Coordinates of C-alpha atoms in Angstrom, one line a residue:
M107 CA -32.5 56.5 90.0
D108 CA -32.8 59.1 92.8
A109 CA -33.9 56.4 95.3
L110 CA -30.9 54.1 94.3
I111 CA -28.4 57.0 94.7
D112 CA -30.0 58.0 98.1
R113 CA -29.6 54.4 99.3
F114 CA -26.3 53.3 97.9
G115 CA -24.5 56.6 97.0
D116 CA -23.1 57.9 93.7
P117 CA -19.9 55.9 93.6
A118 CA -21.6 52.5 94.1
I119 CA -24.2 53.2 91.5
L120 CA -21.5 54.3 89.0
C121 CA -19.5 51.2 89.8
A122 CA -22.6 49.0 89.2
A123 CA -23.4 50.8 85.9
G124 CA -19.8 50.2 84.8
F125 CA -20.0 46.5 85.8
F126 CA -23.2 45.8 83.8
V127 CA -21.9 47.8 80.8
G128 CA -18.7 45.7 81.0
L129 CA -20.7 42.5 81.1
L130 CA -22.4 43.4 77.9
F131 CA -19.2 44.5 76.2
G132 CA -17.1 41.5 77.3
A133 CA -19.7 39.0 76.1
A134 CA -20.4 40.8 72.9
A135 CA -16.8 41.3 72.1
L136 CA -16.0 37.6 72.5
L137 CA -19.0 36.5 70.5
S138 CA -18.4 38.8 67.6
K139 CA -14.6 38.4 67.7
F140 CA -14.3 42.2 67.8
C141 CA -10.7 43.3 67.2
L142 CA -9.3 46.4 65.6
R143 CA -5.9 44.6 64.9
A144 CA -7.7 41.9 63.0
A145 CA -9.6 44.4 60.9
V146 CA -6.3 46.3 60.2
V147 CA -4.6 43.1 59.1
E148 CA -7.3 42.3 56.6
V149 CA -7.0 45.8 55.1
A150 CA -3.2 45.7 55.1
E151 CA -3.2 42.4 53.2
G152 CA -5.7 43.6 50.6
R153 CA -8.5 41.3 51.7
P154 CA -11.1 43.3 53.7
G155 CA -13.7 41.0 55.0
P156 CA -15.4 39.6 58.1
R157 CA -13.2 41.2 60.8
L158 CA -13.3 44.6 59.2
A159 CA -17.1 44.3 58.9
V160 CA -17.4 43.5 62.7
W161 CA -15.3 46.5 63.6
L162 CA -17.3 48.8 61.3
V163 CA -20.6 47.6 62.6
A164 CA -19.5 48.2 66.2
F165 CA -18.1 51.7 65.4
F166 CA -21.1 52.9 63.5
A167 CA -23.5 51.3 65.9
A168 CA -21.9 53.4 68.7
L169 CA -21.8 56.6 66.6
S170 CA -25.4 56.4 65.3
A171 CA -26.9 55.4 68.7
V172 CA -25.1 58.3 70.5
Q173 CA -25.8 60.9 67.9
A174 CA -29.5 59.8 67.7
S175 CA -29.8 60.2 71.4
V176 CA -28.2 63.6 71.3
L177 CA -30.6 64.6 68.5
I178 CA -33.7 63.8 70.5
G179 CA -32.3 65.5 73.6
A180 CA -31.9 62.3 75.7
L181 CA -28.1 62.7 75.9
D182 CA -25.7 65.7 76.2
T183 CA -22.0 64.9 75.9
S184 CA -20.8 68.5 75.7
G185 CA -19.4 68.1 79.2
A186 CA -17.4 65.0 78.5
R187 CA -13.6 65.2 78.9
Q188 CA -13.0 64.5 75.2
L189 CA -14.9 67.7 74.3
A190 CA -14.9 70.0 77.2
T191 CA -11.3 70.1 78.2
T192 CA -8.1 71.1 76.4
G193 CA -7.0 68.4 74.0
S194 CA -3.7 67.5 72.4
L195 CA -3.5 66.9 68.6
S196 CA 0.2 66.1 69.0
G197 CA -0.7 63.5 71.6
A198 CA -3.4 62.1 69.4
I199 CA -1.0 61.8 66.5
I200 CA 2.1 60.5 68.3
G201 CA 0.2 58.4 70.8
G202 CA -2.1 57.0 68.1
L203 CA 0.8 55.9 66.0
M204 CA 2.5 54.3 69.0
F205 CA -0.6 52.5 69.9
G206 CA -1.1 51.2 66.4
V207 CA 2.5 49.8 66.3
G208 CA 2.1 48.2 69.7
M209 CA -1.3 46.7 68.8
I210 CA 0.3 44.8 65.9
L211 CA 3.3 43.6 68.0
A212 CA 1.0 42.5 70.9
R213 CA -1.6 41.0 68.5
G214 CA -4.5 42.9 70.0
C215 CA -5.6 46.2 71.5
V216 CA -6.2 46.8 75.2
S217 CA -9.8 45.7 75.1
R218 CA -9.0 42.5 73.1
L219 CA -6.2 41.6 75.6
L220 CA -8.7 41.9 78.5
V221 CA -11.2 39.8 76.7
L222 CA -8.6 37.1 75.8
S223 CA -7.3 37.2 79.3
A224 CA -10.6 35.9 80.5
T225 CA -10.3 32.9 78.2
G226 CA -7.0 31.8 79.7
N227 CA -4.6 33.4 77.3
L228 CA -1.5 33.9 79.3
R229 CA 0.1 36.0 76.6
A230 CA -2.8 38.5 76.9
I231 CA -2.5 38.5 80.7
V232 CA 1.2 39.3 80.8
T233 CA 0.9 41.9 78.0
G234 CA -2.1 43.5 79.7
L235 CA -0.2 43.9 82.9
V236 CA 2.7 45.6 81.0
V237 CA 0.2 47.9 79.4
T238 CA -1.4 48.8 82.7
I239 CA 1.9 49.4 84.5
V240 CA 3.3 51.6 81.7
A241 CA 0.0 53.5 81.5
Q242 CA 0.2 54.3 85.2
A243 CA 3.8 55.4 84.9
A244 CA 2.7 57.7 82.0
L245 CA -0.2 59.1 83.9
S246 CA 1.5 60.0 87.2
G247 CA 4.8 58.2 87.4
A248 CA 8.3 58.4 85.9
L249 CA 7.0 58.7 82.3
A250 CA 4.5 61.5 83.1
P251 CA 6.9 64.4 82.2
V252 CA 7.6 62.9 78.8
R253 CA 3.9 62.4 78.1
E254 CA 3.1 66.0 79.2
A255 CA 5.9 67.4 77.0
L256 CA 4.7 65.6 73.9
A257 CA 1.1 66.5 74.6
L258 CA 1.9 70.2 74.9
L259 CA 3.5 70.4 71.4
W260 CA 0.1 71.0 69.7
T261 CA -3.0 71.6 71.8
V262 CA -6.6 72.5 71.0
P263 CA -8.9 74.3 73.4
G264 CA -12.0 72.5 74.7
G265 CA -15.5 73.3 73.5
T266 CA -16.4 73.9 69.9
A267 CA -12.8 73.9 68.8
R268 CA -12.6 70.3 69.8
S269 CA -15.8 69.3 68.1
L270 CA -15.5 67.7 64.7
T271 CA -19.1 68.6 63.9
T272 CA -18.3 72.3 64.3
M273 CA -15.1 72.0 62.3
L274 CA -16.9 70.3 59.4
D275 CA -19.9 72.6 59.8
V276 CA -22.4 69.7 60.0
D277 CA -25.2 69.4 62.4
V278 CA -26.4 66.5 64.5
P279 CA -29.3 65.4 62.2
H280 CA -26.8 65.0 59.3
V281 CA -24.3 63.1 61.4
T282 CA -27.1 60.8 62.7
T283 CA -28.4 60.2 59.2
L284 CA -24.9 59.5 57.7
S285 CA -23.9 57.3 60.6
G286 CA -27.1 55.3 60.3
L287 CA -26.5 54.8 56.6
A288 CA -22.9 53.8 57.3
L289 CA -24.2 51.2 59.8
L290 CA -26.5 49.7 57.2
A291 CA -23.7 49.6 54.7
S292 CA -21.5 47.9 57.2
L293 CA -24.1 45.3 57.9
A294 CA -24.6 44.7 54.2
F295 CA -20.8 44.4 53.8
G296 CA -20.7 41.8 56.6
R297 CA -23.4 39.7 54.9
V298 CA -21.6 39.9 51.6
H299 CA -18.6 38.4 53.4
R300 CA -20.8 35.7 55.0
V301 CA -20.6 37.0 58.6
P302 CA -23.4 35.3 60.5
V303 CA -26.2 37.5 61.5
F304 CA -25.6 36.6 65.2
N305 CA -22.0 37.9 64.9
L306 CA -23.2 41.1 63.4
A307 CA -25.7 41.5 66.1
A308 CA -23.0 40.9 68.7
A309 CA -20.8 43.5 67.0
A310 CA -23.7 46.0 67.2
A311 CA -24.0 45.1 70.9
V312 CA -20.3 46.2 71.3
G313 CA -21.2 49.6 70.0
F314 CA -24.4 49.7 72.0
A315 CA -22.3 49.1 75.2
V316 CA -20.4 52.3 74.4
F317 CA -23.7 54.1 74.0
L318 CA -25.0 52.6 77.3
G319 CA -21.8 53.9 79.0
W320 CA -22.5 57.5 77.9
T321 CA -26.2 57.2 78.8
A322 CA -25.7 55.6 82.2
T323 CA -23.2 58.1 83.4
Y324 CA -25.1 61.1 82.0
T325 CA -28.3 59.9 83.7
I326 CA -26.5 59.5 87.0
A327 CA -24.8 62.9 86.6
Q328 CA -28.2 64.6 86.1
V329 CA -29.5 63.5 89.5
S330 CA -26.3 63.4 91.5
F331 CA -25.5 66.1 94.1
E332 CA -21.8 65.4 93.4
V333 CA -19.8 66.4 90.2
T334 CA -20.0 63.2 88.1
A335 CA -18.0 62.8 84.9
V336 CA -20.0 61.8 81.8
Q337 CA -17.9 59.0 80.3
S338 CA -18.1 55.7 78.5
V339 CA -16.1 52.6 77.8
T340 CA -12.4 52.9 77.9
F341 CA -9.8 50.5 79.2
T342 CA -6.3 51.8 79.8
G343 CA -7.0 54.3 82.6
P344 CA -9.6 52.0 84.3
S345 CA -7.2 49.0 84.1
A346 CA -4.5 51.1 85.8
D347 CA -7.0 52.2 88.5
T348 CA -8.2 48.6 89.0
L349 CA -4.6 47.3 89.4
M350 CA -3.7 50.1 91.8
A351 CA -6.9 49.3 93.8
L352 CA -5.8 45.7 94.1
V353 CA -2.2 46.4 95.2
T354 CA -2.6 49.5 97.3
T355 CA -5.7 49.8 99.4
P356 CA -9.1 48.1 99.6
S357 CA -10.8 51.4 100.6
V358 CA -10.5 52.9 97.1
T359 CA -13.6 54.9 96.0
P360 CA -15.8 52.9 93.5
S361 CA -16.2 54.4 90.1
F362 CA -17.5 53.6 86.6
G363 CA -14.1 52.3 85.5
L364 CA -13.6 50.1 88.5
G365 CA -16.8 48.4 87.7
L366 CA -16.2 48.2 84.0
V367 CA -12.9 46.2 83.9
P368 CA -14.1 43.3 86.1
G369 CA -17.4 43.4 84.3
V370 CA -15.7 42.9 80.9
F371 CA -13.6 40.1 82.3
I372 CA -16.5 38.2 83.9
G373 CA -18.7 38.8 80.8
A374 CA -16.0 37.3 78.5
L375 CA -15.2 34.5 81.0
L376 CA -18.8 33.3 81.3
T377 CA -19.3 33.5 77.6
A378 CA -16.0 31.5 76.9
L379 CA -17.0 28.9 79.4
A380 CA -20.5 28.6 77.9
K381 CA -19.0 28.2 74.4
G382 CA -16.2 25.8 75.6
E383 CA -13.5 28.2 74.4
A384 CA -11.7 28.7 77.7
R385 CA -8.2 27.2 77.6
I386 CA -4.7 28.0 78.6
Q387 CA -2.6 29.6 75.9
R388 CA 1.1 30.2 76.5
F389 CA 4.0 31.9 74.7
E390 CA 5.2 29.6 71.9
A391 CA 8.2 29.6 69.5
D392 CA 6.3 31.7 67.0
T393 CA 4.9 34.1 69.6
P394 CA 8.1 35.6 71.1
M395 CA 7.5 37.3 74.5
E396 CA 9.8 40.3 73.7
R397 CA 7.5 41.3 70.9
Y398 CA 4.5 41.3 73.1
L399 CA 6.3 43.2 75.9
I400 CA 7.4 45.9 73.4
G401 CA 3.9 46.1 72.1
G402 CA 2.5 46.5 75.6
V403 CA 4.9 49.3 76.4
L404 CA 4.0 51.2 73.3
M405 CA 0.2 50.7 73.9
G406 CA 0.4 51.7 77.5
F407 CA 2.3 55.0 76.8
G408 CA 0.5 55.6 73.5
S409 CA -3.0 55.3 74.9
M410 CA -2.3 57.7 77.7
L411 CA -0.8 60.2 75.3
A412 CA -3.6 59.8 72.8
G413 CA -6.3 60.2 75.4
G414 CA -7.5 56.7 75.3
C415 CA -7.2 53.2 73.7
A416 CA -8.8 52.0 70.5
V417 CA -12.1 51.8 72.2
G418 CA -11.8 54.7 74.6
A419 CA -10.5 57.2 72.0
G420 CA -11.6 55.4 68.9
M421 CA -15.2 54.4 69.7
A422 CA -16.2 56.3 72.8
G423 CA -14.5 59.6 71.8
G424 CA -15.4 59.0 68.1
S425 CA -19.1 58.5 68.9
I426 CA -19.3 62.0 70.4
M427 CA -17.4 63.5 67.4
A428 CA -14.4 64.6 69.3
L429 CA -11.7 65.9 67.0
T430 CA -8.7 64.4 68.8
A431 CA -10.5 61.0 69.1
W432 CA -10.9 60.8 65.3
V433 CA -7.3 61.9 64.8
A434 CA -6.1 59.3 67.3
V435 CA -8.0 56.4 65.8
A436 CA -6.9 57.3 62.3
C437 CA -3.3 57.3 63.5
M438 CA -3.9 54.0 65.2
W439 CA -5.0 52.6 61.8
L440 CA -2.0 54.1 60.1
G441 CA 0.6 52.9 62.6
A442 CA -0.9 49.4 62.6
L443 CA -1.1 49.2 58.8
L444 CA 2.5 50.3 58.3
T445 CA 3.8 48.0 61.0
H446 CA 2.0 44.9 59.7
R447 CA 3.3 45.6 56.2
W448 CA 6.8 46.1 57.5
I449 CA 6.7 42.8 59.4
A450 CA 5.2 41.0 56.5
A451 CA 7.9 42.3 54.2
R452 CA 10.8 41.1 56.4
P453 CA 12.4 37.7 55.6
P454 CA 11.6 35.0 58.2
V455 CA 14.2 34.7 61.0
A456 CA 15.9 31.3 61.1
R457 CA 15.7 29.7 64.5
S458 CA 18.5 27.6 65.9
A459 CA 17.7 24.0 66.9

């Protein structure tokens, strides 16, 4: 690793690491049909089954792999943003709820939209662009003051106060054991619902990609002469950075996120082409554009407020036991559940000829 950094530099190595982690995530997410929205829909309709199993396997694969690595001393995530810096519980709650609502309206979270974009889904491409633009506005544009005001309503200091293991008074060995058992239970649940072993393995690979993200950036940070953030897979911020890099200047500094987004896209694209699943999908009469656009706005702002998307906050932050991440993903579930049930309870709207 030292030789690679000396030859190519920290930014290039981080970008390459993000790209290869993205390739794995994109291919595995497409193969497993990984989708939080689909899992929520199954639960909301009282028929938990294959899509819930896939999400649970991915989540607990990430959690157990990260915690096991922390247990043996191969990984230290205490310096990660989700733990070390001041967090916002109000942001996790409000942003999580907004993201959950938007995810149902847009029929997919940010990672799912990116994966579907690679298959030729024009709805996902348009919605993803809306998410990215709104996220950038919430980060440093016109919506930033609103986001900051909401985030300051209820904050929690970084360090042990933001660690769920400290709050629950449990240690890493117990978390590792419990998450491993939960992973085994999720795999068994998937087999009961006839999820193919290959799909379950691909779901575990999604979680493993999150683990690889933490491991790769931690390894680079250990040998780098520059301050390097320990981070993992997340999509809203990196998607905004990638878009800004494309429309502003070609001399942008490479980073883990700038490698991750194209990596996911290419991984999903190659997999879709190999499976013969790449095809153009447009907005149809039963998929009104305005619903996707509203969903995109809510997800873009909500993810920036919550500290990440369903993968960035939910899986990456959840895997290191960050309090705000667990609150955010719980609120994403709640917002999505309530929204799906509300939509399902509404009478169908008659369309004019």
